[in-house]
Structures are given as structure tokens and as C-alpha cells.
């Protein structure tokens, strides 16, 4: 008997009421002072989280280890304002919608280096190795005035592990579906240099992502487990050339194989390589003028291979289907302190995207020149951020974006922020240059998608409890949409408009010895021309995490809940909402050794986030994983 995937979601209305009541209990706890995290993504300069005017979530390495996360998508889906979509388990295509915007309206950076596919405009976050991640900053709201294209919904920046002192780590783990993980790292330093290396290997047999339709009927043409392999290497280093001159560099490479379903017959997989190389020179021009010059290259290589299995004698159907993107970036940023409370940032940015593909695109490269500026004022009561950017693109011409943000501290405990900004999303190579066939062709006359967004936020700090609430509104014009012109050849056109209204609530506190963090998001993403809800995003998402430390033992639980969603525009039947619970525990054996264990989807909930045709992409069943760790 199949599980009911249309189960109602009673936890959605109950959890916010539970969260609302928590601070009243928590106020009786002792007052504790935490050191705010340093963030750089919101302004391209270093700020603490209580200074930034943008809604920001910071996921630290301690959070990653506490949650025992196995992938980057697993972390991102716990963030306020995020609606998560995936086609299955490890290695399956995954994406997030920030505040109801499209999945390709999020800009992804690795240590400041943009990474994405020039053909599709998406970023394969499912391939990024979690073991090499030091922290993640998620900035919600438009950031095109600092970063250019793609940042309509926000920016996700992933920072790799940085060497600070001599350190040796290693781990090995095993879990459900024959999942195996091994990691190792080494770092060292002297008076003027720090360097480090990290290695990881992740393998799993997986399960059959794409197996049954909505009636539970098995897909007889695709009945194989969908495994995943990911091997990564990272090198990080910095050297103080002189007192005023710092040189740093990064090399990160992840490669492997991800099986997936629904493309040809069974046996389809992607051979992938994700790689980032960057070098940065920081130098102090004067005591109040810091200049940074960086050069980088990112590679996104995906080689799709399909084969049939007659009598298990495998043979390839299409061994040449590949899409390889190379992005070269040069950036020169200057941060100048005008007065103690005034910071001016001026920068020049050059980016070139190059596409090497088995598909013969009419254009395979384009450049973008940009100038950006920002003014920050930080007073005791009032703060402001003003930014403006000019982009000149080879494919679609020039574009201006701007943003203004303000903050008012009513007292030591209450802070109000407002912001308004514009953003844009450049058409992809598929949109512009796809070669004409019998049904579809690229449209070289497309304009960038444009947006205007407003945000109003309130932060309240009471004792050891921090509340935040944000209302947001985004309107997008020139949305690039597929227009069916059959029997003529169809193409993408700038015809649609969309709007997103929503509310985000978060709370972090300590309750009777338990550390608690929770967030709830409501967003209504609509196609303005039809009134339909935009597909593959839910209206309501709730996340709750509770953790406790008792001597050498730590343990905790998380609840993730999401309301229903539609897989395509105009559908009458939605994919049902769900709520799952994950539990975890760790034990410190001695100074160097620890063991960890977790159970994801504890109650084995069967749920679906996307589908293809009549068949559902099933999410993972109950997943058990245990590991042992060494740290010196």
C-alpha cells in the first residue's frame, strides 16, 4: 500500500504558535552575550550581523557539525525565506527559491567567485562538497547594485575552510543505501604564512528517485537505484608579503558522477566537475584606504551520458552531450574611510562567460564590464547604505541598478530597518542562442528581467532571545517565459510579470538548557497576468531546531515543514505538504576523538517536491548515518 502523499499539514499552523510562546519562558533564563558573526556578502565589506541592514543568515562550521548536514542543499532548506526543490536524494538536481523568486534569481559565490551554468543559468549546489565549507552567508533581497546579474532574490556565498593554525582532522562514516564518507584535512602556519589542504570522498548507492506515478504505479522503464559519487580537493593559503601587502589563493575541485532518471532509458548519469581558482592581493594604500585586486576562474562541467541495459550489456546512447561553462572575473575594490563613521566603496568588475557545448550555439561567449559604488554611514542611532552599479553587457547592453537602506535603533533592544532596491537577471545562453530546431530557437532580442523590492524589518533583543521579523514585496517585469507558437517555431519572450509578498519570522534563544532556533516564512508568489501561483515553491515553510549539551554528550532534533506546491503553472492538483523530523547525537570520547550519529526523516515520511509528467521524484526515506571524527 502506498503512503498518502497528500497528507494535510497540521504542524504548519501549530508551530508558529509554539514558537510565539517560547520567549515568554526564555526571559527567565540568565542573560548571555554572544559575539555577533562577521558578514561580508551584504555590503562586500566586513560587518557584524547586528550592523548589516539586509536580512542575513549565517551558517557556521559549528552549525554544520551540530546539524550533521551531509550536503549544501540540506543546510540551505533550513533558512528563513527559502522554498526548497529537489528531484531526489544525494546528487539529484536541487535548487532554492528565495522569497518566492525563481531558482535562477539567486547568485551563488564561492569565496567571492561566481559559479553557475551559462547555458541554463542554474547552479549545481548539489555537487558542492560540504566538508570543504567553513560557513555560508545567505542574504535575502536584491543585491544587483553590488554584484550585477542574478541577485534578484538574494545572494548565497559559500566560504571554504581557511587555515588559521596547525590543525589535523579526519573522519569516516557509513549509513543507509551503502553511503560512505571519508574526509581529511591538514593546516599549518608560521609568522607570515598559513596554508591548508582538504580531501573528501562521498559515495552512495542511492535509491530509485523516479519510480511511481500519483496512483502508485511503478515506472517499468526506469527501475534502477540512483547513486552518487563526489571526490573533492581544496587548497587554501595566504602569505603576508609586507606589513601592508597580503597575498591569498584558493583552489577547489569537486568531481564525480550523479545518476538520475527521466531522461532516456534507465542508466542516465552526469559526469560533473566543479572547480574554482582564485588569487587575491590586499594592500593598504594609506591608513584609511584598503585596496583589493582579485582574479578568478570557475568551471562548471557537466557531461550527460545515457545507456541502455540489454542483458546488462551496457552501451552508450549519447556519449557527447556536454555543457561546460567557464567564468573569468577580474575585480578591483577600494574601501576608503572618510570619517570614523563613513565608508566609501568604489569598484571595477570584469566578467567573461564562455560556453563549450555539444549543442552548436550561435554565440558561445559574452563579456560584462561594471562599475559599482557604495556609501555606508554607521551612527549610534541611524545607519544608511546607498549603492549603485552600472553594467555594460555584450549581449544586452547597459543596465543600472541601485539600492538604499536605513536602520534606526530605538534603544539598545529594538532596531528597525528598511530597504528598497532594483535588480536584474540576464538571459541565459539557452534563452538567447539555442540553435533553431523543429520546435524551439533562441531569441537574441530578449531583455533582462527586472525587479523592484521593498523590505521592512524589526529586530528585538530581550535577554538571551533575539526576534526578527521582515515584511517584503518584490515585483518582477520582463519575466522570460516560454511562449508556444506551434506550428511556428517557439521561443522565450519577455511577456510575464510576477509579484511576491511575504513575511519572515525568526527567533533564537535558550530555553531550560536547550538552544533553540526557529523560523517561519510566508510568501505568495503570483503570475500577475494569470493570477496563478508560481510553480515549485510553497507558501509556508517552518523550521525548528533544538539542541542540548550535557558534558561530553550533545543531542538534538529538527523539524522541517512545508505547505503544498504546484509542479507546473495552472495545475489543479498540488503536491501535498509535509513535515519531517531529524534527530542527532554526538559524544566526545576524549580530547581528540568523537562519534556522531543521526537519523533523517525519522518517521519515514513519503513526500514529493517535484515531478516529471505522471511520475514523481520521491524524496529520501528514513536515512541513518554514523561517523567517527579525529581532531588535533
Coordinates of C-alpha atoms in Angstrom, one line a residue:
X1 CA 0.0 0.0 0.0
X2 CA 1.3 3.4 -1.0
X3 CA 1.7 6.2 1.6
X4 CA -0.6 9.1 1.3
X5 CA 1.4 12.0 -0.2
X6 CA -1.5 14.4 0.1
X7 CA -1.5 14.4 3.9
X8 CA -2.6 17.7 5.4
X9 CA -0.1 19.7 7.4
X10 CA -1.3 20.3 10.9
X11 CA 2.2 21.4 12.1
X12 CA 2.1 24.5 9.9
X13 CA -0.4 26.5 11.9
X14 CA 0.7 25.0 15.3
X15 CA 4.4 25.6 15.1
X16 CA 4.3 29.4 14.8
X17 CA 2.0 29.4 17.9
X18 CA 4.5 27.3 19.8
X19 CA 7.4 29.5 18.7
X20 CA 5.5 32.6 19.7
X21 CA 5.1 31.4 23.3
X22 CA 8.8 30.4 23.7
X23 CA 10.3 33.8 24.5
X24 CA 8.0 34.3 27.5
X25 CA 9.5 31.2 29.1
X26 CA 13.0 32.1 27.9
X27 CA 13.1 35.5 29.6
X28 CA 13.6 33.8 32.9
X29 CA 16.9 32.4 31.8
X30 CA 20.2 34.0 32.6
X31 CA 21.3 36.8 30.2
X32 CA 24.1 35.7 27.9
X33 CA 26.1 37.8 25.5
X34 CA 27.1 36.3 22.1
X35 CA 29.7 37.7 19.8
X36 CA 27.9 38.7 16.5
X37 CA 29.2 36.9 13.4
X38 CA 31.2 38.9 10.8
X39 CA 29.5 39.0 7.4
X40 CA 30.8 40.4 4.1
X41 CA 28.2 39.4 1.5
X42 CA 25.6 42.1 2.3
X43 CA 27.9 45.0 1.6
X44 CA 31.2 43.5 0.1
X45 CA 32.8 44.8 3.3
X46 CA 33.2 43.3 6.8
X47 CA 30.2 44.0 9.2
X48 CA 28.8 42.2 12.2
X49 CA 25.3 40.7 11.8
X50 CA 23.8 43.3 14.1
X51 CA 25.2 46.1 11.9
X52 CA 24.0 44.9 8.5
X53 CA 20.8 46.4 7.1
X54 CA 20.0 43.4 5.0
X55 CA 18.3 40.2 6.3
X56 CA 21.2 37.8 6.6
X57 CA 21.5 34.2 7.8
X58 CA 25.0 32.9 8.7
X59 CA 25.6 29.1 8.9
X60 CA 28.9 28.5 10.6
X61 CA 31.1 25.4 10.7
X62 CA 29.9 24.7 14.2
X63 CA 26.3 24.7 12.9
X64 CA 27.3 22.3 10.1
X65 CA 28.8 19.9 12.6
X66 CA 25.9 20.3 15.1
X67 CA 23.3 19.6 12.5
X68 CA 25.5 16.8 10.9
X69 CA 24.5 18.1 7.5
X70 CA 25.5 15.9 4.6
X71 CA 25.1 18.4 1.8
X72 CA 24.8 22.1 1.0
X73 CA 21.1 21.8 -0.1
X74 CA 20.3 20.2 3.3
X75 CA 21.6 23.3 5.0
X76 CA 20.0 25.9 2.7
X77 CA 16.5 24.5 3.1
X78 CA 16.6 25.3 6.9
X79 CA 16.9 29.0 6.2
X80 CA 14.1 31.6 6.5
X81 CA 12.6 32.7 3.2
X82 CA 13.7 29.5 1.4
X83 CA 11.5 27.1 -0.5
X84 CA 13.5 24.0 -1.5
X85 CA 13.0 21.8 -4.5
X86 CA 14.9 18.5 -5.3
X87 CA 14.5 15.7 -7.8
X88 CA 15.6 13.0 -5.3
X89 CA 18.5 12.2 -2.9
X90 CA 22.2 12.9 -2.9
X91 CA 23.4 14.3 -6.2
X92 CA 19.9 15.0 -7.7
X93 CA 19.1 18.4 -9.2
X94 CA 18.4 20.7 -6.3
X95 CA 17.5 24.4 -6.1
X96 CA 16.1 27.0 -3.7
X97 CA 13.7 29.9 -4.2
X98 CA 14.5 32.9 -2.1
X99 CA 11.4 34.9 -1.1
X100 CA 9.3 33.4 -3.9
X101 CA 11.6 34.4 -6.8
X102 CA 12.8 31.9 -9.4
X103 CA 15.6 29.4 -8.6
X104 CA 17.9 31.2 -11.1
X105 CA 17.3 34.5 -9.4
X106 CA 19.8 33.6 -6.7
X107 CA 23.5 34.5 -7.2
X108 CA 25.9 31.8 -5.8
X109 CA 29.5 32.7 -4.9
X110 CA 32.4 30.6 -3.6
X111 CA 34.8 32.9 -1.7
X112 CA 33.6 35.8 -3.9
X113 CA 33.8 33.8 -7.2
X114 CA 30.5 33.4 -9.1
X115 CA 29.7 29.9 -10.2
X116 CA 26.8 28.8 -12.5
X117 CA 25.9 27.3 -15.8
X118 CA 25.9 29.8 -18.6
X119 CA 23.5 27.6 -20.7
X120 CA 20.8 27.0 -18.1
X121 CA 21.5 29.8 -15.6
X122 CA 21.3 27.4 -12.7
X123 CA 24.0 26.5 -10.1
X124 CA 24.6 22.8 -9.2
X125 CA 24.6 23.3 -5.4
X126 CA 24.1 19.5 -5.0
X127 CA 27.7 18.9 -6.2
X128 CA 29.4 21.4 -3.7
X129 CA 31.3 19.4 -1.0
X130 CA 30.0 20.2 2.5
X131 CA 33.3 19.0 4.1
X132 CA 35.2 22.0 2.5
X133 CA 32.7 24.6 3.8
X134 CA 33.6 26.9 6.7
X135 CA 30.5 29.0 6.6
X136 CA 27.6 30.1 4.4
X137 CA 26.1 33.6 4.2
X138 CA 22.5 33.9 2.8
X139 CA 21.5 37.5 2.0
X140 CA 17.8 37.8 1.2
X141 CA 16.7 40.6 -1.1
X142 CA 18.1 42.3 -4.2
X143 CA 21.9 42.8 -4.4
X144 CA 22.4 43.6 -8.1
X145 CA 23.6 47.1 -7.2
X146 CA 26.7 45.4 -5.8
X147 CA 27.0 42.1 -7.7
X148 CA 25.2 42.6 -11.0
X149 CA 23.0 39.9 -12.7
X150 CA 21.1 37.1 -10.9
X151 CA 20.8 38.7 -7.4
X152 CA 17.0 39.4 -7.6
X153 CA 16.1 37.0 -4.8
X154 CA 19.4 37.3 -3.0
X155 CA 23.0 36.0 -2.7
X156 CA 24.3 32.8 -1.3
X157 CA 28.1 32.9 -0.6
X158 CA 29.9 29.8 0.4
X159 CA 33.3 30.3 2.2
X160 CA 35.8 27.4 2.1
X161 CA 37.9 26.3 5.1
X162 CA 40.6 28.8 5.9
X163 CA 43.8 27.8 7.6
X164 CA 44.4 29.6 10.9
X165 CA 46.8 27.5 12.9
X166 CA 48.2 23.9 12.9
X167 CA 45.3 21.5 12.6
X168 CA 44.7 17.9 11.6
X169 CA 41.3 16.4 11.1
X170 CA 39.9 13.1 9.7
X171 CA 36.6 11.3 9.7
X172 CA 35.0 8.2 8.3
X173 CA 31.2 7.4 8.2
X174 CA 28.7 4.9 6.9
X175 CA 25.0 4.9 6.6
X176 CA 21.8 3.8 4.7
X177 CA 21.9 2.9 1.0
X178 CA 25.6 1.9 1.4
X179 CA 26.5 5.6 1.9
X180 CA 30.2 6.1 2.7
X181 CA 32.1 9.3 3.5
X182 CA 35.8 9.9 4.3
X183 CA 37.4 13.3 4.9
X184 CA 40.9 14.6 5.9
X185 CA 42.5 18.0 6.3
X186 CA 45.8 19.5 7.3
X187 CA 46.7 23.1 8.1
X188 CA 49.8 24.8 9.3
X189 CA 51.2 28.3 9.8
X190 CA 54.2 30.4 10.6
X191 CA 54.8 34.1 11.4
X192 CA 53.9 35.2 7.8
X193 CA 52.0 32.3 6.1
X194 CA 49.1 30.0 6.6
X195 CA 48.2 27.0 4.3
X196 CA 45.8 24.1 4.3
X197 CA 44.6 21.1 2.3
X198 CA 41.4 19.2 2.5
X199 CA 40.2 16.0 0.9
X200 CA 36.9 14.2 0.9
X201 CA 35.2 11.2 -0.8
X202 CA 31.5 10.6 -0.7
X203 CA 29.8 7.6 -2.3
X204 CA 26.3 6.1 -2.1
X205 CA 24.2 3.6 -4.0
X206 CA 21.1 5.8 -3.5
X207 CA 17.6 4.7 -4.3
X208 CA 15.2 4.9 -7.3
X209 CA 14.2 8.6 -7.3
X210 CA 11.8 8.4 -10.2
X211 CA 9.6 5.3 -9.5
X212 CA 5.8 5.8 -9.3
X213 CA 3.1 7.9 -10.6
X214 CA 0.5 9.7 -8.4
X215 CA -1.5 6.4 -8.3
X216 CA 1.4 4.3 -7.1
X217 CA 2.0 2.6 -10.5
X218 CA 5.7 1.6 -11.0
X219 CA 7.6 3.1 -14.0
X220 CA 8.7 -0.2 -15.7
X221 CA 11.2 1.6 -18.0
X222 CA 13.2 3.1 -15.1
X223 CA 13.8 0.7 -12.2
X224 CA 17.4 1.4 -11.0
X225 CA 19.0 2.9 -7.9
X226 CA 20.4 6.4 -8.5
X227 CA 23.8 6.6 -6.9
X228 CA 26.2 9.5 -6.3
X229 CA 30.0 9.8 -6.1
X230 CA 31.8 13.0 -5.2
X231 CA 35.5 13.5 -4.7
X232 CA 36.9 16.8 -3.7
X233 CA 40.2 18.6 -3.1
X234 CA 40.8 22.1 -1.7
X235 CA 43.9 24.1 -1.2
X236 CA 43.9 27.4 0.7
X237 CA 46.8 29.7 1.5
X238 CA 47.9 33.2 2.4
X239 CA 51.2 35.0 2.7
X240 CA 52.0 38.4 4.3
X241 CA 54.4 39.8 1.7
X242 CA 54.9 43.0 3.7
X243 CA 53.2 44.7 6.5
X244 CA 50.7 46.3 4.1
X245 CA 50.5 43.5 1.4
X246 CA 48.7 40.2 1.7
X247 CA 48.5 37.5 -1.0
X248 CA 46.0 34.7 -0.8
X249 CA 44.8 32.0 -3.0
X250 CA 42.2 29.2 -3.4
X251 CA 41.9 26.0 -5.4
X252 CA 38.7 23.9 -5.0
X253 CA 37.7 21.0 -7.2
X254 CA 34.9 18.5 -6.9
X255 CA 34.2 15.8 -9.4
X256 CA 32.2 12.7 -9.7
X257 CA 29.1 11.0 -11.1
X258 CA 25.4 11.5 -10.3
X259 CA 22.7 9.1 -11.6
X260 CA 19.3 10.5 -12.4
X261 CA 16.1 9.4 -14.1
X262 CA 13.6 10.5 -16.6
X263 CA 15.9 11.5 -19.4
X264 CA 16.3 8.4 -21.7
X265 CA 16.0 4.8 -20.5
X266 CA 17.5 3.6 -17.2
X267 CA 21.2 4.3 -16.7
X268 CA 21.4 8.0 -17.3
X269 CA 24.1 9.9 -15.3
X270 CA 26.1 13.1 -15.3
X271 CA 29.8 13.2 -15.0
X272 CA 30.5 16.5 -13.3
X273 CA 33.4 18.8 -12.4
X274 CA 33.1 22.0 -10.3
X275 CA 36.2 24.0 -10.0
X276 CA 37.3 27.4 -8.6
X277 CA 40.7 29.0 -8.8
X278 CA 41.3 32.5 -7.4
X279 CA 44.1 34.8 -6.3
X280 CA 43.7 38.0 -4.2
X281 CA 46.1 40.8 -3.4
X282 CA 45.1 43.1 -0.5
X283 CA 47.2 46.2 0.1
X284 CA 46.8 49.3 2.2
X285 CA 47.3 52.4 0.1
X286 CA 47.0 54.6 3.1
X287 CA 45.9 54.1 6.7
X288 CA 42.3 54.8 5.6
X289 CA 42.3 53.3 2.1
X290 CA 42.3 49.5 1.6
X291 CA 42.5 48.2 -2.0
X292 CA 41.8 44.6 -3.1
X293 CA 42.6 43.1 -6.5
X294 CA 41.3 39.6 -7.3
X295 CA 41.4 37.3 -10.3
X296 CA 39.4 34.1 -10.6
X297 CA 38.1 31.4 -12.8
X298 CA 35.2 29.0 -12.2
X299 CA 34.3 25.9 -14.2
X300 CA 31.0 24.1 -14.3
X301 CA 31.4 21.0 -16.5
X302 CA 28.5 18.5 -17.0
X303 CA 28.8 15.6 -19.3
X304 CA 25.4 13.7 -19.6
X305 CA 25.8 10.0 -20.5
X306 CA 22.9 7.7 -21.3
X307 CA 23.0 4.0 -21.9
X308 CA 20.5 1.1 -22.3
X309 CA 20.9 -2.2 -20.5
X310 CA 20.0 -5.1 -22.8
X311 CA 21.1 -8.3 -20.9
X312 CA 23.2 -5.9 -18.7
X313 CA 25.5 -5.4 -21.7
X314 CA 25.8 -1.6 -21.2
X315 CA 26.2 0.6 -24.3
X316 CA 26.1 4.3 -24.6
X317 CA 23.4 6.2 -26.4
X318 CA 24.9 9.7 -26.4
X319 CA 28.4 10.0 -25.0
X320 CA 28.9 13.5 -26.3
X321 CA 26.2 15.5 -24.6
X322 CA 28.0 18.1 -22.6
X323 CA 27.7 21.7 -21.3
X324 CA 30.9 23.3 -20.0
X325 CA 30.9 26.9 -18.6
X326 CA 34.0 28.9 -17.8
X327 CA 33.6 32.2 -16.0
X328 CA 36.6 34.6 -15.7
X329 CA 36.4 37.5 -13.3
X330 CA 38.7 40.4 -12.5
X331 CA 37.7 42.7 -9.7
X332 CA 39.3 45.8 -8.2
X333 CA 37.7 47.1 -5.0
X334 CA 38.7 50.1 -2.9
X335 CA 37.3 50.8 0.6
X336 CA 38.0 54.3 1.9
X337 CA 37.2 55.5 5.4
X338 CA 36.1 59.1 5.0
X339 CA 35.4 59.6 8.7
X340 CA 35.2 57.1 11.5
X341 CA 31.5 56.5 10.7
X342 CA 31.6 56.9 6.9
X343 CA 32.9 54.2 4.5
X344 CA 33.0 54.7 0.7
X345 CA 33.5 51.7 -1.6
X346 CA 34.4 52.0 -5.3
X347 CA 35.0 49.1 -7.6
X348 CA 35.6 47.9 -11.2
X349 CA 34.4 44.5 -12.3
X350 CA 35.1 42.5 -15.5
X351 CA 33.4 39.1 -16.2
X352 CA 33.6 36.8 -19.3
X353 CA 31.4 33.8 -19.7
X354 CA 32.4 31.1 -22.2
X355 CA 30.4 28.1 -23.1
X356 CA 31.7 24.9 -24.7
X357 CA 28.8 22.6 -25.6
X358 CA 27.9 19.7 -27.8
X359 CA 25.0 21.9 -28.9
X360 CA 26.0 24.4 -31.6
X361 CA 25.0 27.7 -30.1
X362 CA 25.1 30.8 -32.4
X363 CA 27.2 32.6 -29.7
X364 CA 29.4 30.9 -27.2
X365 CA 30.8 33.8 -25.1
X366 CA 30.0 37.2 -23.8
X367 CA 31.7 39.9 -21.6
X368 CA 30.4 42.3 -18.9
X369 CA 32.1 45.5 -17.7
X370 CA 30.8 47.1 -14.5
X371 CA 31.4 49.9 -12.1
X372 CA 29.9 49.8 -8.6
X373 CA 29.9 52.2 -5.6
X374 CA 28.6 52.2 -2.1
X375 CA 28.3 54.6 0.8
X376 CA 27.9 53.4 4.4
X377 CA 27.1 55.5 7.4
X378 CA 27.1 53.9 10.8
X379 CA 25.9 56.2 13.6
X380 CA 24.8 55.3 17.1
X381 CA 21.1 55.7 16.3
X382 CA 20.9 56.0 12.5
X383 CA 22.6 53.9 9.7
X384 CA 22.3 54.0 6.0
X385 CA 23.5 52.2 2.9
X386 CA 23.5 53.6 -0.6
X387 CA 24.7 51.6 -3.6
X388 CA 24.7 52.0 -7.4
X389 CA 26.1 49.8 -10.2
X390 CA 26.4 50.2 -13.9
X391 CA 26.8 47.1 -16.1
X392 CA 27.6 47.1 -19.8
X393 CA 27.0 43.6 -21.3
X394 CA 28.0 42.4 -24.8
X395 CA 24.6 40.6 -25.2
X396 CA 22.0 43.1 -23.9
X397 CA 23.7 46.5 -23.5
X398 CA 23.9 48.7 -20.4
X399 CA 21.9 48.4 -17.1
X400 CA 21.7 50.5 -14.0
X401 CA 20.7 49.2 -10.5
X402 CA 20.6 50.9 -7.2
X403 CA 19.6 50.3 -3.6
X404 CA 19.0 52.3 -0.4
X405 CA 18.7 51.0 3.1
X406 CA 18.3 52.6 6.5
X407 CA 18.4 51.5 10.1
X408 CA 17.1 53.1 13.3
X409 CA 18.0 52.0 16.8
X410 CA 15.1 53.0 19.1
X411 CA 17.1 51.8 22.1
X412 CA 19.6 49.0 22.9
X413 CA 17.0 46.3 22.3
X414 CA 14.9 47.4 19.3
X415 CA 16.1 48.2 15.8
X416 CA 14.1 49.0 12.7
X417 CA 15.4 48.6 9.1
X418 CA 14.0 49.5 5.7
X419 CA 15.4 49.0 2.2
X420 CA 14.4 49.4 -1.4
X421 CA 16.4 48.2 -4.4
X422 CA 16.4 47.2 -8.0
X423 CA 17.9 44.1 -9.6
X424 CA 18.1 42.2 -12.9
X425 CA 18.6 38.8 -14.3
X426 CA 20.4 38.4 -17.6
X427 CA 19.0 36.0 -20.2
X428 CA 20.9 32.7 -20.4
X429 CA 22.7 31.3 -23.5
X430 CA 19.8 28.8 -23.9
X431 CA 17.3 31.7 -23.9
X432 CA 19.3 33.8 -26.4
X433 CA 21.2 31.5 -28.6
X434 CA 19.7 28.0 -28.7
X435 CA 20.0 26.8 -32.4
X436 CA 16.7 26.5 -34.2
X437 CA 15.2 23.1 -34.5
X438 CA 11.7 22.0 -35.4
X439 CA 10.1 23.3 -32.2
X440 CA 12.4 25.9 -30.5
X441 CA 15.0 28.5 -31.1
X442 CA 16.8 31.2 -29.1
X443 CA 15.6 34.8 -29.0
X444 CA 18.6 37.2 -29.3
X445 CA 16.3 40.2 -28.7
X446 CA 15.5 39.3 -25.1
X447 CA 15.9 42.0 -22.4
X448 CA 17.0 41.3 -18.8
X449 CA 14.3 40.5 -16.2
X450 CA 14.0 43.5 -13.9
X451 CA 12.8 43.8 -10.3
X452 CA 11.9 46.3 -7.5
X453 CA 11.9 45.1 -3.9
X454 CA 10.9 46.6 -0.6
X455 CA 11.8 45.3 2.9
X456 CA 10.8 46.4 6.4
X457 CA 12.3 44.7 9.4
X458 CA 12.3 44.8 13.2
X459 CA 14.9 43.2 15.4
X460 CA 14.1 42.8 19.1
X461 CA 16.7 41.6 21.6
X462 CA 15.4 40.7 25.1
X463 CA 17.7 38.9 27.5
X464 CA 19.2 35.9 25.6
X465 CA 16.4 36.0 23.0
X466 CA 16.6 37.6 19.5
X467 CA 13.5 38.1 17.5
X468 CA 13.5 39.3 13.9
X469 CA 10.5 40.0 11.6
X470 CA 10.6 41.1 8.0
X471 CA 7.9 42.1 5.5
X472 CA 8.9 42.1 1.9
X473 CA 7.4 42.9 -1.5
X474 CA 9.0 42.2 -4.9
X475 CA 7.7 42.9 -8.4
X476 CA 9.4 41.5 -11.4
X477 CA 8.8 42.7 -15.0
X478 CA 10.1 41.4 -18.3
X479 CA 9.9 37.8 -17.0
X480 CA 11.4 35.5 -19.6
X481 CA 8.7 32.9 -20.4
X482 CA 8.3 30.1 -23.0
X483 CA 5.7 31.1 -25.5
X484 CA 4.2 28.2 -27.5
X485 CA 3.8 29.4 -31.2
X486 CA 3.0 26.0 -32.7
X487 CA 3.0 25.3 -35.6
X488 CA 5.6 28.0 -35.9
X489 CA 8.9 27.7 -34.0
X490 CA 8.5 28.7 -30.4
X491 CA 10.9 30.8 -28.3
X492 CA 11.4 32.6 -25.0
X493 CA 9.9 36.1 -24.7
X494 CA 9.7 39.0 -22.2
X495 CA 5.9 38.8 -21.6
X496 CA 5.2 37.9 -18.0
X497 CA 5.1 39.9 -14.7
X498 CA 5.1 38.5 -11.2
X499 CA 4.8 39.7 -7.6
X500 CA 5.9 38.2 -4.3
X501 CA 4.6 39.4 -0.9
X502 CA 5.7 37.7 2.3
X503 CA 6.7 37.7 5.9
X504 CA 9.6 36.1 7.7
X505 CA 9.9 35.4 11.5
X506 CA 12.9 34.1 13.3
X507 CA 13.8 33.5 16.9
X508 CA 17.0 32.3 18.6
X509 CA 17.0 31.7 22.4
X510 CA 17.9 29.4 25.2
X511 CA 15.1 27.5 27.0
X512 CA 15.7 25.4 30.1
X513 CA 19.2 24.5 28.9
X514 CA 18.2 23.9 25.3
X515 CA 19.5 26.0 22.5
X516 CA 16.6 26.8 20.1
X517 CA 16.4 28.4 16.7
X518 CA 13.3 28.7 14.6
X519 CA 12.0 30.4 11.6
X520 CA 8.7 30.6 9.7
X521 CA 8.1 32.1 6.3
X522 CA 5.0 33.0 4.3
X523 CA 5.2 34.1 0.7
X524 CA 2.6 34.4 -2.0
X525 CA 4.3 34.2 -5.4
X526 CA 1.9 35.0 -8.3
X527 CA 2.0 35.4 -12.0
X528 CA 0.3 38.8 -12.4
X529 CA -1.1 38.1 -15.8
X530 CA -3.0 34.9 -14.8
X531 CA -3.2 35.1 -11.0
X532 CA -1.7 31.6 -10.8
X533 CA 0.7 30.7 -8.0
X534 CA 4.3 30.3 -9.4
X535 CA 5.3 26.6 -9.5
X536 CA 7.7 24.6 -7.3
X537 CA 7.5 26.8 -4.3
X538 CA 5.4 26.6 -1.2
X539 CA 3.6 29.4 0.6
X540 CA 4.6 28.4 4.1
X541 CA 7.8 27.0 5.4
X542 CA 8.7 26.3 9.1
X543 CA 12.0 25.2 10.6
X544 CA 12.7 24.4 14.3
X545 CA 15.9 23.1 15.8
X546 CA 16.6 22.2 19.5
X547 CA 20.0 21.2 20.8
X548 CA 21.4 20.4 24.3
X549 CA 24.9 19.8 25.6
X550 CA 25.4 17.6 28.7
X551 CA 29.0 17.1 29.5
X552 CA 30.5 15.1 26.6
X553 CA 27.1 14.3 25.1
X554 CA 25.3 16.6 22.7
X555 CA 21.9 15.8 21.2
X556 CA 19.2 17.5 19.3
X557 CA 16.3 17.4 16.8
X558 CA 15.0 19.4 13.9
X559 CA 11.6 19.7 12.3
X560 CA 11.2 20.9 8.7
X561 CA 7.7 21.6 7.5
X562 CA 6.4 22.9 4.2
X563 CA 2.9 23.5 2.7
X564 CA 1.8 22.2 -0.7
X565 CA 3.1 23.4 -4.0
X566 CA 2.3 23.1 -7.7
X567 CA 4.8 21.4 -10.1
X568 CA 3.6 23.4 -13.1
X569 CA 1.6 26.6 -13.7
X570 CA -2.1 26.1 -14.0
X571 CA -2.2 22.6 -12.4
X572 CA -5.4 21.7 -10.4
X573 CA -3.7 19.1 -8.2
X574 CA -0.9 20.1 -5.9
X575 CA 2.0 18.2 -4.4
X576 CA 1.0 17.7 -0.7
X577 CA 2.7 19.5 2.1
X578 CA 4.9 17.6 4.6
X579 CA 6.6 17.7 7.9
X580 CA 9.7 15.6 8.8
X581 CA 11.8 15.2 11.9
X582 CA 15.6 14.7 12.1
X583 CA 17.4 13.6 15.2
X584 CA 21.1 13.6 16.0
X585 CA 23.6 12.9 18.8
X586 CA 27.4 13.2 19.3
X587 CA 29.7 12.1 22.1
X588 CA 33.2 13.4 22.8
X589 CA 35.3 10.3 23.6
X590 CA 38.4 12.3 24.6
X591 CA 40.3 15.4 23.6
X592 CA 40.8 14.2 20.0
X593 CA 38.1 11.6 19.2
X594 CA 34.3 11.9 18.9
X595 CA 31.5 9.9 17.4
X596 CA 28.3 11.2 15.8
X597 CA 25.0 9.6 14.6
X598 CA 21.8 10.9 13.0
X599 CA 18.5 9.8 11.7
X600 CA 17.0 11.9 9.0
X601 CA 13.2 11.6 8.2
X602 CA 12.8 9.7 11.5
X603 CA 9.2 8.7 10.8
X604 CA 9.9 7.7 7.2
X605 CA 7.6 10.2 5.6
X606 CA 6.9 9.7 1.9
X607 CA 6.8 13.1 0.2
X608 CA 7.4 14.7 -3.2
X609 CA 8.9 18.1 -4.2
X610 CA 8.8 17.8 -8.0
X611 CA 7.7 15.5 -10.8
X612 CA 8.1 14.9 -14.5
X613 CA 5.0 14.0 -16.4
X614 CA 2.9 11.5 -14.5
X615 CA 5.8 10.3 -12.4
X616 CA 7.0 11.6 -9.0
X617 CA 10.6 12.3 -7.9
X618 CA 10.5 10.8 -4.4
X619 CA 12.5 12.3 -1.6
X620 CA 14.7 10.1 0.7
X621 CA 13.2 7.6 3.1
X622 CA 14.5 7.3 6.6
X623 CA 18.3 7.8 6.5
X624 CA 20.7 6.6 9.2
X625 CA 24.3 7.7 9.3
X626 CA 27.1 7.3 11.9
X627 CA 30.7 8.6 11.8
X628 CA 33.8 8.9 13.9
X629 CA 36.0 12.0 13.9
X630 CA 39.5 12.9 14.9
X631 CA 40.8 16.4 15.5
X632 CA 44.2 17.6 16.7

